[in-house]
Structure formats: structure tokens, C-alpha cells
PDB file of C-alpha atoms in Angstrom:
ATOM      1  CA  MET A  20       0.000   0.000   0.000  1.00 55.00           C
ATOM      2  CA  GLY A  21       1.333   3.404  -0.999  1.00 70.00           C
ATOM      3  CA  ALA A  22       2.024   6.187   1.451  1.00 80.00           C
ATOM      4  CA  GLN A  23      -0.711   8.442  -0.007  1.00 82.00           C
ATOM      5  CA  LEU A  24      -3.326   5.708   0.269  1.00 84.00           C
ATOM      6  CA  ARG A  25      -2.373   5.069   3.903  1.00 87.00           C
ATOM      7  CA  VAL A  26      -2.858   8.770   4.666  1.00 89.00           C
ATOM      8  CA  TYR A  27      -6.346   8.753   3.150  1.00 88.00           C
ATOM      9  CA  LYS A  28      -7.388   5.597   4.988  1.00 90.00           C
ATOM     10  CA  ARG A  29      -6.115   6.998   8.301  1.00 91.00           C
ATOM     11  CA  ARG A  30      -8.111  10.205   7.763  1.00 92.00           C
ATOM     12  CA  ILE A  31     -11.235   8.227   6.854  1.00 93.00           C
ATOM     13  CA  ARG A  32     -10.979   6.241  10.104  1.00 93.00           C
ATOM     14  CA  SER A  33     -10.510   9.456  12.093  1.00 94.00           C
ATOM     15  CA  VAL A  34     -13.473  11.226  10.477  1.00 94.00           C
ATOM     16  CA  THR A  35     -15.658   8.122  10.870  1.00 94.00           C
ATOM     17  CA  ALA A  36     -14.922   8.053  14.606  1.00 95.00           C
ATOM     18  CA  THR A  37     -15.758  11.755  14.858  1.00 94.00           C
ATOM     19  CA  LYS A  38     -19.000  11.186  12.960  1.00 94.00           C
ATOM     20  CA  LYS A  39     -20.073   8.530  15.466  1.00 94.00           C
ATOM     21  CA  ILE A  40     -19.467  10.967  18.338  1.00 94.00           C
ATOM     22  CA  THR A  41     -21.359  13.850  16.738  1.00 93.00           C
ATOM     23  CA  LYS A  42     -24.253  11.549  15.830  1.00 94.00           C
ATOM     24  CA  ALA A  43     -24.481  10.330  19.434  1.00 94.00           C
ATOM     25  CA  MET A  44     -24.410  13.922  20.737  1.00 93.00           C
ATOM     26  CA  GLU A  45     -27.132  14.884  18.250  1.00 92.00           C
ATOM     27  CA  MET A  46     -29.376  12.065  19.503  1.00 92.00           C
ATOM     28  CA  ILE A  47     -28.738  12.952  23.158  1.00 92.00           C
ATOM     29  CA  ALA A  48     -29.572  16.619  22.552  1.00 91.00           C
ATOM     30  CA  ALA A  49     -32.737  15.660  20.668  1.00 90.00           C
ATOM     31  CA  SER A  50     -33.906  13.469  23.553  1.00 89.00           C
ATOM     32  CA  ARG A  51     -33.346  16.273  26.078  1.00 90.00           C
ATOM     33  CA  ILE A  52     -35.229  18.914  24.112  1.00 90.00           C
ATOM     34  CA  VAL A  53     -38.595  17.245  24.750  1.00 87.00           C
ATOM     35  CA  LYS A  54     -38.077  17.254  28.509  1.00 88.00           C
ATOM     36  CA  ALA A  55     -36.898  20.884  28.435  1.00 90.00           C
ATOM     37  CA  GLN A  56     -39.949  21.940  26.412  1.00 88.00           C
ATOM     38  CA  ARG A  57     -42.264  20.287  28.918  1.00 90.00           C
ATOM     39  CA  GLN A  58     -40.554  22.088  31.788  1.00 90.00           C
ATOM     40  CA  VAL A  59     -40.910  25.433  30.004  1.00 89.00           C
ATOM     41  CA  ALA A  60     -44.614  24.830  29.414  1.00 88.00           C
ATOM     42  CA  ALA A  61     -45.120  23.746  33.027  1.00 89.00           C
ATOM     43  CA  SER A  62     -43.425  26.872  34.420  1.00 87.00           C
ATOM     44  CA  MET A  63     -45.353  29.388  32.336  1.00 86.00           C
ATOM     45  CA  PRO A  64     -48.715  29.339  34.216  1.00 87.00           C
ATOM     46  CA  TYR A  65     -47.055  29.988  37.591  1.00 86.00           C
ATOM     47  CA  ALA A  66     -44.916  32.825  36.225  1.00 83.00           C
ATOM     48  CA  THR A  67     -47.912  34.394  34.459  1.00 83.00           C
ATOM     49  CA  GLU A  68     -50.214  34.230  37.479  1.00 82.00           C
ATOM     50  CA  LEU A  69     -47.507  35.510  39.820  1.00 83.00           C
ATOM     51  CA  THR A  70     -46.885  38.487  37.533  1.00 79.00           C
ATOM     52  CA  ARG A  71     -50.643  39.107  37.419  1.00 78.00           C
ATOM     53  CA  ALA A  72     -50.834  39.005  41.227  1.00 76.00           C
ATOM     54  CA  VAL A  73     -47.959  41.461  41.584  1.00 76.00           C
ATOM     55  CA  THR A  74     -49.593  43.757  39.042  1.00 75.00           C
ATOM     56  CA  ALA A  75     -52.885  43.586  40.927  1.00 73.00           C
ATOM     57  CA  VAL A  76     -51.218  44.465  44.236  1.00 73.00           C
ATOM     58  CA  ALA A  77     -49.235  47.314  42.716  1.00 69.00           C
ATOM     59  CA  THR A  78     -52.192  48.867  40.901  1.00 69.00           C
ATOM     60  CA  GLY A  79     -54.427  48.486  43.941  1.00 63.00           C
ATOM     61  CA  SER A  80     -52.156  50.402  46.274  1.00 65.00           C
ATOM     62  CA  THR A  81     -50.164  53.619  46.420  1.00 66.00           C
ATOM     63  CA  THR A  82     -47.161  51.982  48.101  1.00 68.00           C
ATOM     64  CA  LYS A  83     -43.754  52.791  46.659  1.00 71.00           C
ATOM     65  CA  HIS A  84     -41.776  49.588  46.272  1.00 70.00           C
ATOM     66  CA  PRO A  85     -38.653  48.535  44.293  1.00 67.00           C
ATOM     67  CA  LEU A  86     -40.779  45.946  42.529  1.00 71.00           C
ATOM     68  CA  THR A  87     -42.969  48.496  40.786  1.00 72.00           C
ATOM     69  CA  THR A  88     -41.610  52.014  41.352  1.00 73.00           C
ATOM     70  CA  GLU A  89     -39.421  53.706  38.747  1.00 76.00           C
ATOM     71  CA  ALA A  90     -36.472  55.641  40.163  1.00 76.00           C
ATOM     72  CA  ASP A  91     -36.527  59.356  39.463  1.00 78.00           C
ATOM     73  CA  ALA A  92     -32.985  59.240  38.071  1.00 83.00           C
ATOM     74  CA  PRO A  93     -31.832  55.608  37.714  1.00 86.00           C
ATOM     75  CA  ALA A  94     -28.080  55.434  38.104  1.00 90.00           C
ATOM     76  CA  ARG A  95     -27.230  51.719  38.263  1.00 91.00           C
ATOM     77  CA  ALA A  96     -28.611  48.717  36.395  1.00 94.00           C
ATOM     78  CA  ALA A  97     -27.903  45.019  36.835  1.00 95.00           C
ATOM     79  CA  ILE A  98     -27.771  42.534  33.962  1.00 96.00           C
ATOM     80  CA  LEU A  99     -28.122  38.793  34.452  1.00 97.00           C
ATOM     81  CA  LEU A 100     -26.636  36.973  31.439  1.00 97.00           C
ATOM     82  CA  ILE A 101     -27.454  33.300  30.847  1.00 97.00           C
ATOM     83  CA  THR A 102     -25.007  31.295  28.706  1.00 97.00           C
ATOM     84  CA  SER A 103     -24.049  27.607  28.577  1.00 96.00           C
ATOM     85  CA  ASP A 104     -21.554  25.560  30.542  1.00 95.00           C
ATOM     86  CA  ARG A 105     -20.529  23.490  27.525  1.00 92.00           C
ATOM     87  CA  GLY A 106     -19.658  24.234  23.937  1.00 91.00           C
ATOM     88  CA  LEU A 107     -20.499  22.433  20.682  1.00 91.00           C
ATOM     89  CA  ALA A 108     -23.768  24.388  20.437  1.00 91.00           C
ATOM     90  CA  GLY A 109     -23.007  26.632  17.480  1.00 89.00           C
ATOM     91  CA  GLY A 110     -23.426  30.330  18.201  1.00 92.00           C
ATOM     92  CA  TYR A 111     -25.782  29.838  21.163  1.00 94.00           C
ATOM     93  CA  SER A 112     -23.599  31.438  23.865  1.00 95.00           C
ATOM     94  CA  ALA A 113     -21.998  33.952  21.490  1.00 95.00           C
ATOM     95  CA  ASN A 114     -25.384  35.318  20.450  1.00 96.00           C
ATOM     96  CA  ALA A 115     -26.495  35.733  24.072  1.00 96.00           C
ATOM     97  CA  ILE A 116     -23.242  37.522  24.913  1.00 97.00           C
ATOM     98  CA  LYS A 117     -23.699  39.861  21.945  1.00 97.00           C
ATOM     99  CA  ALA A 118     -27.219  40.694  23.138  1.00 96.00           C
ATOM    100  CA  ALA A 119     -25.834  41.474  26.605  1.00 96.00           C
ATOM    101  CA  GLU A 120     -23.144  43.697  25.100  1.00 96.00           C
ATOM    102  CA  ARG A 121     -25.742  45.633  23.107  1.00 96.00           C
ATOM    103  CA  LEU A 122     -27.862  46.087  26.224  1.00 96.00           C
ATOM    104  CA  THR A 123     -24.816  47.212  28.201  1.00 96.00           C
ATOM    105  CA  GLU A 124     -23.951  49.833  25.597  1.00 96.00           C
ATOM    106  CA  ARG A 125     -27.534  51.099  25.557  1.00 95.00           C
ATOM    107  CA  LEU A 126     -27.715  51.410  29.335  1.00 95.00           C
ATOM    108  CA  ARG A 127     -24.357  53.165  29.487  1.00 94.00           C
ATOM    109  CA  GLY A 128     -25.569  55.493  26.770  1.00 94.00           C
ATOM    110  CA  GLU A 129     -28.416  56.405  29.117  1.00 92.00           C
ATOM    111  CA  GLY A 130     -25.866  57.326  31.785  1.00 92.00           C
ATOM    112  CA  LYS A 131     -26.284  54.223  33.944  1.00 93.00           C
ATOM    113  CA  GLU A 132     -23.573  52.166  35.569  1.00 93.00           C
ATOM    114  CA  VAL A 133     -23.913  48.493  34.627  1.00 95.00           C
ATOM    115  CA  VAL A 134     -23.350  45.614  37.044  1.00 95.00           C
ATOM    116  CA  THR A 135     -23.055  42.206  35.379  1.00 96.00           C
ATOM    117  CA  TYR A 136     -24.063  38.804  36.750  1.00 97.00           C
ATOM    118  CA  VAL A 137     -23.329  35.700  34.667  1.00 97.00           C
ATOM    119  CA  ILE A 138     -24.684  32.143  34.559  1.00 97.00           C
ATOM    120  CA  GLY A 139     -22.673  29.602  32.548  1.00 96.00           C
ATOM    121  CA  ARG A 140     -18.976  28.904  32.041  1.00 96.00           C
ATOM    122  CA  LYS A 141     -18.938  30.377  28.522  1.00 96.00           C
ATOM    123  CA  GLY A 142     -20.036  33.778  29.780  1.00 95.00           C
ATOM    124  CA  VAL A 143     -17.644  33.641  32.733  1.00 96.00           C
ATOM    125  CA  ALA A 144     -14.766  32.762  30.386  1.00 96.00           C
ATOM    126  CA  TYR A 145     -15.706  35.605  28.036  1.00 96.00           C
ATOM    127  CA  TYR A 146     -15.576  38.268  30.750  1.00 95.00           C
ATOM    128  CA  GLY A 147     -12.589  36.663  32.475  1.00 95.00           C
ATOM    129  CA  PHE A 148     -10.508  36.628  29.284  1.00 95.00           C
ATOM    130  CA  ARG A 149     -11.207  40.337  28.815  1.00 93.00           C
ATOM    131  CA  GLU A 150     -10.512  41.041  32.489  1.00 93.00           C
ATOM    132  CA  ARG A 151     -13.924  42.614  32.968  1.00 93.00           C
ATOM    133  CA  LYS A 152     -15.487  42.613  36.396  1.00 93.00           C
ATOM    134  CA  ILE A 153     -18.389  40.303  37.231  1.00 94.00           C
ATOM    135  CA  ALA A 154     -20.439  40.932  40.358  1.00 94.00           C
ATOM    136  CA  ASP A 155     -21.281  37.222  40.757  1.00 94.00           C
ATOM    137  CA  SER A 156     -21.441  34.050  38.662  1.00 96.00           C
ATOM    138  CA  TRP A 157     -22.921  30.553  38.760  1.00 96.00           C
ATOM    139  CA  THR A 158     -21.991  27.458  36.734  1.00 96.00           C
ATOM    140  CA  GLY A 159     -22.695  23.759  36.439  1.00 93.00           C
ATOM    141  CA  PHE A 160     -26.457  23.594  35.824  1.00 94.00           C
ATOM    142  CA  THR A 161     -27.319  25.348  32.551  1.00 93.00           C
ATOM    143  CA  ASP A 162     -28.348  22.214  30.633  1.00 90.00           C
ATOM    144  CA  SER A 163     -30.655  20.969  33.410  1.00 91.00           C
ATOM    145  CA  PRO A 164     -31.594  23.822  35.790  1.00 94.00           C
ATOM    146  CA  THR A 165     -33.739  23.441  38.892  1.00 94.00           C
ATOM    147  CA  TYR A 166     -35.743  25.952  40.910  1.00 94.00           C
ATOM    148  CA  ALA A 167     -33.045  25.781  43.600  1.00 95.00           C
ATOM    149  CA  ASP A 168     -30.513  27.030  41.032  1.00 95.00           C
ATOM    150  CA  ALA A 169     -32.790  29.933  40.136  1.00 95.00           C
ATOM    151  CA  LYS A 170     -33.286  30.734  43.815  1.00 94.00           C
ATOM    152  CA  ARG A 171     -29.526  30.740  44.401  1.00 95.00           C
ATOM    153  CA  ALA A 172     -28.960  33.136  41.502  1.00 95.00           C
ATOM    154  CA  ALA A 173     -31.867  35.372  42.530  1.00 94.00           C
ATOM    155  CA  ALA A 174     -30.651  35.973  46.109  1.00 93.00           C
ATOM    156  CA  PRO A 175     -27.884  38.543  45.392  1.00 93.00           C
ATOM    157  CA  LEU A 176     -30.041  40.224  42.731  1.00 93.00           C
ATOM    158  CA  ILE A 177     -32.906  40.706  45.175  1.00 90.00           C
ATOM    159  CA  GLU A 178     -30.474  42.073  47.739  1.00 90.00           C
ATOM    160  CA  ALA A 179     -29.083  44.539  45.188  1.00 91.00           C
ATOM    161  CA  VAL A 180     -32.577  45.731  44.218  1.00 88.00           C
ATOM    162  CA  THR A 181     -33.630  46.357  47.816  1.00 85.00           C
ATOM    163  CA  GLN A 182     -30.457  48.313  48.665  1.00 85.00           C
ATOM    164  CA  GLU A 183     -29.813  51.979  48.063  1.00 81.00           C
ATOM    165  CA  THR A 184     -27.562  52.730  45.091  1.00 78.00           C
ATOM    166  CA  ALA A 185     -25.090  54.456  47.401  1.00 74.00           C
ATOM    167  CA  GLU A 186     -24.708  51.153  49.252  1.00 80.00           C
ATOM    168  CA  GLY A 187     -24.169  49.089  46.096  1.00 80.00           C
ATOM    169  CA  GLY A 188     -27.798  48.645  45.111  1.00 86.00           C
ATOM    170  CA  VAL A 189     -29.340  48.926  41.638  1.00 91.00           C
ATOM    171  CA  ASP A 190     -32.361  50.745  40.232  1.00 90.00           C
ATOM    172  CA  GLU A 191     -33.094  48.288  37.414  1.00 92.00           C
ATOM    173  CA  LEU A 192     -32.734  44.573  36.855  1.00 94.00           C
ATOM    174  CA  HIS A 193     -32.438  43.135  33.329  1.00 95.00           C
ATOM    175  CA  ILE A 194     -32.073  39.541  32.168  1.00 96.00           C
ATOM    176  CA  VAL A 195     -30.536  38.320  28.894  1.00 97.00           C
ATOM    177  CA  PHE A 196     -31.308  34.767  27.782  1.00 97.00           C
ATOM    178  CA  THR A 197     -32.120  32.762  24.665  1.00 96.00           C
ATOM    179  CA  GLU A 198     -35.837  32.356  24.096  1.00 94.00           C
ATOM    180  CA  PHE A 199     -36.981  29.014  22.702  1.00 92.00           C
ATOM    181  CA  VAL A 200     -39.303  29.594  19.739  1.00 90.00           C
ATOM    182  CA  SER A 201     -39.031  26.291  17.878  1.00 87.00           C
ATOM    183  CA  MET A 202     -36.583  23.504  17.113  1.00 86.00           C
ATOM    184  CA  MET A 203     -35.053  25.665  14.395  1.00 86.00           C
ATOM    185  CA  THR A 204     -35.411  29.128  15.954  1.00 89.00           C
ATOM    186  CA  GLN A 205     -33.956  30.383  19.238  1.00 92.00           C
ATOM    187  CA  ASN A 206     -33.714  34.132  19.762  1.00 94.00           C
ATOM    188  CA  PRO A 207     -31.493  35.931  22.302  1.00 95.00           C
ATOM    189  CA  VAL A 208     -33.638  38.491  24.125  1.00 95.00           C
ATOM    190  CA  ASP A 209     -33.182  41.075  26.858  1.00 94.00           C
ATOM    191  CA  ASP A 210     -36.030  41.710  29.260  1.00 91.00           C
ATOM    192  CA  ARG A 211     -36.393  44.108  32.165  1.00 91.00           C
ATOM    193  CA  MET A 212     -37.524  42.266  35.275  1.00 88.00           C
ATOM    194  CA  LEU A 213     -37.578  45.195  37.683  1.00 85.00           C
ATOM    195  CA  PRO A 214     -39.217  47.609  38.039  1.00 84.00           C
ATOM    196  CA  LEU A 215     -42.222  45.719  36.743  1.00 76.00           C
ATOM    197  CA  SER A 216     -44.241  47.449  34.040  1.00 68.00           C
ATOM    198  CA  LEU A 217     -47.827  47.682  35.289  1.00 59.00           C
ATOM    199  CA  ASP A 218     -49.643  48.118  31.986  1.00 54.00           C
ATOM    200  CA  THR A 219     -48.706  44.746  30.534  1.00 44.00           C
ATOM    201  CA  THR A 220     -47.165  41.400  31.389  1.00 43.00           C
ATOM    202  CA  LYS A 221     -44.817  39.336  29.262  1.00 43.00           C
ATOM    203  CA  ASP A 222     -46.073  38.580  25.719  1.00 44.00           C
ATOM    204  CA  GLY A 223     -48.822  41.156  26.188  1.00 43.00           C
ATOM    205  CA  GLU A 224     -50.868  39.037  28.579  1.00 46.00           C
ATOM    206  CA  GLY A 225     -52.991  41.089  30.890  1.00 45.00           C
ATOM    207  CA  LYS A 226     -52.869  44.243  28.785  1.00 48.00           C
ATOM    208  CA  GLY A 227     -56.115  46.131  29.273  1.00 52.00           C
ATOM    209  CA  GLU A 228     -57.351  43.512  31.727  1.00 55.00           C
ATOM    210  CA  ILE A 229     -59.633  44.707  34.531  1.00 57.00           C
ATOM    211  CA  LEU A 230     -58.099  43.493  37.781  1.00 55.00           C
ATOM    212  CA  PRO A 231     -60.156  42.785  40.914  1.00 59.00           C
ATOM    213  CA  LEU A 232     -59.940  44.931  44.021  1.00 63.00           C
ATOM    214  CA  PHE A 233     -58.030  43.518  46.969  1.00 65.00           C
ATOM    215  CA  ASP A 234     -57.803  44.164  50.678  1.00 70.00           C
ATOM    216  CA  PHE A 235     -54.209  43.777  51.854  1.00 69.00           C
ATOM    217  CA  GLU A 236     -53.318  42.111  55.124  1.00 72.00           C
ATOM    218  CA  PRO A 237     -51.199  43.178  56.895  1.00 73.00           C
ATOM    219  CA  SER A 238     -50.306  45.829  54.256  1.00 74.00           C
ATOM    220  CA  ALA A 239     -49.616  46.222  50.564  1.00 72.00           C
ATOM    221  CA  GLU A 240     -45.935  46.837  51.265  1.00 75.00           C
ATOM    222  CA  ASP A 241     -45.626  43.573  53.221  1.00 79.00           C
ATOM    223  CA  VAL A 242     -47.391  41.708  50.424  1.00 78.00           C
ATOM    224  CA  LEU A 243     -45.008  43.164  47.849  1.00 78.00           C
ATOM    225  CA  ASP A 244     -42.028  42.284  50.063  1.00 79.00           C
ATOM    226  CA  ALA A 245     -43.267  38.685  50.131  1.00 82.00           C
ATOM    227  CA  LEU A 246     -43.937  38.563  46.385  1.00 81.00           C
ATOM    228  CA  LEU A 247     -40.642  40.169  45.311  1.00 82.00           C
ATOM    229  CA  PRO A 248     -38.424  37.070  45.866  1.00 86.00           C
ATOM    230  CA  ARG A 249     -41.017  34.747  44.331  1.00 89.00           C
ATOM    231  CA  TYR A 250     -41.395  36.966  41.281  1.00 88.00           C
ATOM    232  CA  VAL A 251     -37.646  37.280  40.595  1.00 90.00           C
ATOM    233  CA  GLU A 252     -37.048  33.573  41.216  1.00 92.00           C
ATOM    234  CA  SER A 253     -39.871  32.494  38.896  1.00 91.00           C
ATOM    235  CA  ARG A 254     -38.707  34.800  36.109  1.00 91.00           C
ATOM    236  CA  ILE A 255     -35.125  33.548  36.374  1.00 94.00           C
ATOM    237  CA  TYR A 256     -36.289  29.930  36.518  1.00 95.00           C
ATOM    238  CA  ASN A 257     -38.428  30.336  33.397  1.00 93.00           C
ATOM    239  CA  ALA A 258     -35.509  32.016  31.603  1.00 94.00           C
ATOM    240  CA  LEU A 259     -33.175  29.183  32.642  1.00 95.00           C
ATOM    241  CA  LEU A 260     -35.603  26.586  31.293  1.00 95.00           C
ATOM    242  CA  GLN A 261     -36.007  28.419  27.994  1.00 94.00           C
ATOM    243  CA  ALA A 262     -32.241  28.817  27.740  1.00 95.00           C
ATOM    244  CA  ALA A 263     -31.738  25.087  28.412  1.00 95.00           C
ATOM    245  CA  ALA A 264     -34.237  24.136  25.690  1.00 94.00           C
ATOM    246  CA  SER A 265     -32.527  26.571  23.316  1.00 95.00           C
ATOM    247  CA  GLU A 266     -29.104  25.157  24.169  1.00 95.00           C
ATOM    248  CA  HIS A 267     -30.202  21.586  23.429  1.00 94.00           C
ATOM    249  CA  ALA A 268     -31.834  22.658  20.163  1.00 93.00           C
ATOM    250  CA  ALA A 269     -28.730  24.612  19.116  1.00 94.00           C
ATOM    251  CA  ARG A 270     -26.467  21.687  20.023  1.00 93.00           C
ATOM    252  CA  ARG A 271     -28.654  19.242  18.095  1.00 93.00           C
ATOM    253  CA  ARG A 272     -28.538  21.480  15.039  1.00 92.00           C
ATOM    254  CA  ALA A 273     -24.774  21.973  15.325  1.00 93.00           C
ATOM    255  CA  MET A 274     -24.117  18.245  15.774  1.00 94.00           C
ATOM    256  CA  LYS A 275     -26.373  17.370  12.843  1.00 93.00           C
ATOM    257  CA  SER A 276     -24.442  19.796  10.680  1.00 93.00           C
ATOM    258  CA  ALA A 277     -21.153  18.299  11.914  1.00 93.00           C
ATOM    259  CA  THR A 278     -22.407  14.765  11.199  1.00 94.00           C
ATOM    260  CA  ASP A 279     -23.493  15.721   7.682  1.00 94.00           C
ATOM    261  CA  ASN A 280     -20.162  17.444   7.026  1.00 95.00           C
ATOM    262  CA  ALA A 281     -18.301  14.380   8.283  1.00 94.00           C
ATOM    263  CA  GLY A 282     -20.299  12.198   5.902  1.00 94.00           C
ATOM    264  CA  ASP A 283     -19.462  14.489   2.983  1.00 94.00           C
ATOM    265  CA  LEU A 284     -15.783  14.482   3.958  1.00 94.00           C
ATOM    266  CA  ILE A 285     -15.736  10.669   4.154  1.00 94.00           C
ATOM    267  CA  LYS A 286     -17.193  10.478   0.640  1.00 93.00           C
ATOM    268  CA  SER A 287     -14.587  12.918  -0.659  1.00 93.00           C
ATOM    269  CA  LEU A 288     -11.723  11.057   1.032  1.00 92.00           C
ATOM    270  CA  SER A 289     -13.053   7.722  -0.240  1.00 92.00           C
ATOM    271  CA  ARG A 290     -12.964   9.022  -3.810  1.00 91.00           C
ATOM    272  CA  LEU A 291      -9.423  10.256  -3.326  1.00 89.00           C
ATOM    273  CA  ALA A 292      -8.412   6.924  -1.784  1.00 88.00           C
ATOM    274  CA  ASN A 293      -9.982   5.030  -4.682  1.00 89.00           C
ATOM    275  CA  ALA A 294      -8.160   7.254  -7.153  1.00 88.00           C
ATOM    276  CA  ALA A 295      -4.868   6.686  -5.310  1.00 84.00           C
ATOM    277  CA  ARG A 296      -5.439   2.921  -5.253  1.00 84.00           C
ATOM    278  CA  GLN A 297      -6.310   2.939  -8.958  1.00 85.00           C
ATOM    279  CA  ALA A 298      -3.124   4.887  -9.685  1.00 82.00           C
ATOM    280  CA  GLU A 299      -1.104   2.332  -7.701  1.00 81.00           C
ATOM    281  CA  ILE A 300      -2.718  -0.545  -9.594  1.00 82.00           C
ATOM    282  CA  THR A 301      -2.038   1.177 -12.908  1.00 83.00           C
ATOM    283  CA  GLN A 302       1.547   1.768 -11.873  1.00 79.00           C
ATOM    284  CA  GLU A 303       1.989  -1.872 -10.866  1.00 80.00           C
ATOM    285  CA  ILE A 304       0.492  -3.093 -14.142  1.00 85.00           C
ATOM    286  CA  SER A 305       2.781  -0.762 -16.070  1.00 83.00           C
ATOM    287  CA  GLU A 306       5.786  -2.080 -14.159  1.00 79.00           C
ATOM    288  CA  ILE A 307       4.755  -5.698 -14.782  1.00 84.00           C
ATOM    289  CA  VAL A 308       4.207  -5.073 -18.502  1.00 81.00           C
ATOM    290  CA  GLY A 309       7.495  -3.208 -18.724  1.00 80.00           C
ATOM    291  CA  GLY A 310       9.335  -5.990 -16.909  1.00 79.00           C
ATOM    292  CA  ALA A 311       7.792  -8.675 -19.110  1.00 76.00           C
ATOM    293  CA  SER A 312       8.691  -6.700 -22.235  1.00 79.00           C
ATOM    294  CA  ALA A 313      12.260  -6.260 -21.075  1.00 77.00           C
ATOM    295  CA  LEU A 314      12.516  -9.967 -20.237  1.00 76.00           C
ATOM    296  CA  ALA A 315      11.148 -10.896 -23.680  1.00 76.00           C
ATOM    297  CA  ASP A 316      13.653  -8.609 -25.405  1.00 72.00           C
ATOM    298  CA  ALA A 317      16.506 -10.081 -23.362  1.00 73.00           C
ATOM    299  CA  THR A 318      15.438 -13.646 -24.215  1.00 76.00           C
ATOM    300  CA  ALA A 319      15.161 -12.808 -27.911  1.00 69.00           C
ATOM    301  CA  GLY A 320      18.695 -11.342 -27.905  1.00 63.00           C
ATOM    302  CA  SER A 321      20.208 -14.419 -26.256  1.00 63.00           C
ATOM    303  CA  ASP A 322      18.610 -16.721 -28.852  1.00 58.00           C
ATOM    304  CA  LYS A 323      20.448 -14.922 -31.643  1.00 56.00           C
TER     305      LYS A 323
END
């Protein structure tokens, strides 16, 4: 076997092994998407009703609260960025980071200081490589988040919202994550969690809705204090679930593309290997014919 043919065969074996890995990762991601979609659907009613309850309390009282009250001159804003812990998901994390960068530039253009919180190793690595400060970060659960993870991430954000800006608090709280639209479409979005807009809820639900009147016990402020952690936690949890579904869908698409490319490369290398083998066979035949011709000429000369 010629040296060129050995090179082609070695590359074919290597690409075939890679194709098996990418195919397995594609199947794993596809199996996880269904579970992630179910979790997203299951979390939506709670998040919607909680937002509706907060809106009802805020519109039914005159209490000033960080959950619903706009600062006269907002000076600091917090951004929670959700990326992935693992790669091989195409531009999933990069697109979320770009959305966070655009939001950061917009907020700074409005004269606000931006404080960044990051979920996911990809986001942490991005800011760490650029030596940019992160207020806090969390890793290790992006592909399968739980409510406990959301609660852990929400704690410092709630503390920052309830503090005065002079003491390290923030006036606004934004979240950047990848919204799951379909298996083929996942859009990075930025959404303001706090202060809550009272005229509409997410996706327009509740806009123009007539809310019932409530009596608050012990007071509207105490009710809002109790609802604030639940509201932030539920919003972060829903965003984590949507981001997880988007990550699995992006990884499935990326691995399918890698598998298809590996198949095309194997076909191309196989053609080259066949051409090299054919050239070797032709060369061997030529050498045999040449040797036989030379032997025949030598025999004919000796007979004379």
C-alpha cells in the first residue's frame, strides 16, 4: 500500500470516529429537548399568574416599592446573562453575549452604571478573558436547571434591588437569555424584570385587563415584600428553562451539521483513496508489462 493511500485511509478512520461521536451527541440533545420543552410549558402558568398578582397588588395600592416604582434618576442597572456551561452548540452562547453587550452599551448610553451577573462557564470565560469585572457568577447547571438554582442566583439580585444605590444597590434589573421559539429558531432576548411594568405582562398578557380589588393584610408593602423574591425567582427559573431548551436545540442542530459534514468528507476522502489505489494498480500493471517486455527482449537477444 502506498504512502498516499495510507494517509487517506487513516483520515477516513478518524473522520468516521468523529461522525459517530457527533451523531451520538445529536441524539442525546434531541432526547433532552422534549423534557426541556415540557418544563418550560409547566413553568409558564405559575410565572404568568404571579406576575398578574404582583400587578394587581401594585395597581391596587399607592405603596412605593422597588418591585414596581421607577427611580426618578436611575443610576445603576444590573444585567443577568445566561449562557451555557458546555460548547459544541453553534453560536448559542456567542449570540447571548452579543445581546448582553448591546444592552450594556444602551444602558451606558443612558448614563447608567452596569453591574453584570453571569450564569454559565462560557459567559464567565468571556468576561474573564477580557478582564472585565463580574459581580457574581454561577456554573454547572445550565443544561438541566432546577428551581433551587434559580433561587440561588436570585438571592444577590434581590439584595441589590432592595439596597440603596449608594450602598451598592441597583435601580433596574435586566435579564438576557435565549428564548426558545421552535426547534429551528432560538432568539437571544433582553427583558427588564424590575421595576415591573404595570400596563402589561410578558407577551402582552394582561394588557387592558380589569383586575379585581383587593384588601391587603397586613399591608400592601408587606405583600409586595413577600412577592418580590417569588417573582424574581420564577422569572429567572423560566428564563433558565427556555435557555436550556434553546441550548439543546442549538447543540442538536450543530451536531447534525457536523455529522453531515463528516459524511461528505468521508465520501470525498473515499474518492481520493480510490483514485490513489487505482493509480497504484495502474503503476503496478505498467511495471509488470514493462518488466515482461524487457525480459522478452533479453530472451530474444540471447537466442540470436
